[in-house]
C-alpha cells in the first residue's frame, strides 16, 4: 500500500512539474533520451525511473533528486499513518526496501528481489 501511494504521488508530482516547465511528454522524453511511452508510464505510476533517469529528470525539471523523489507528504504518511496508528506490513516494508535498493543500484525495481530468512 505504501509503495503504490508513493508511486501515485511521484506520478502526480512529475506530471505537475513537467507541465510547469512547459514540456510535453514527447519533449521531456526527447530531452532525457527515453521514449514517450517511458514518460507516460512514469506519469501513470506504472513504472518508476531508474537512478540515472531520476538524475536526468531532476536536472530537466530544475529540482533536486531528493525533492523529486520525496514530497513532504511521504514522510508525513510514514509517521502518521503507518507508525502512529498501524505498523506497516512486512510486504510494505519489503516493497519500500526494493524501491530504495533499485534506486541506489540504478536498476528497475522488477530486478530487485528480497529474501528473508527466519
PDB file of C-alpha atoms in Angstrom, residues 8-9 11 14 39 47-48 56 64 69 72 90 93 98 113 117:
ATOM      1  CA  UNK A   8       0.965   7.682  -7.347  1.00  0.00           C
ATOM      2  CA  UNK A   9       2.343  10.755  -5.546  1.00  0.00           C
ATOM      3  CA  UNK A  11       3.496  10.320 -10.839  1.00  0.00           C
ATOM      4  CA  UNK A  14       6.173  14.518 -12.159  1.00  0.00           C
ATOM      5  CA  UNK A  39       7.449   9.118 -19.585  1.00  0.00           C
ATOM      6  CA  UNK A  47       6.844   2.166 -13.588  1.00  0.00           C
ATOM      7  CA  UNK A  48       9.435   4.255 -11.793  1.00  0.00           C
ATOM      8  CA  UNK A  56      18.258  13.484 -15.646  1.00  0.00           C
ATOM      9  CA  UNK A  64      16.955  18.251  -6.683  1.00  0.00           C
ATOM     10  CA  UNK A  69      11.781  11.517  -5.160  1.00  0.00           C
ATOM     11  CA  UNK A  72       6.625  16.263   2.448  1.00  0.00           C
ATOM     12  CA  UNK A  90       6.013  -6.849   6.051  1.00  0.00           C
ATOM     13  CA  UNK A  93       8.459  -2.769   4.273  1.00  0.00           C
ATOM     14  CA  UNK A  98      13.059  -2.841  -3.013  1.00  0.00           C
ATOM     15  CA  UNK A 113      14.409  -9.488  -5.093  1.00  0.00           C
ATOM     16  CA  UNK A 117      15.429 -15.986   6.345  1.00  0.00           C
TER      17      UNK A 117
END
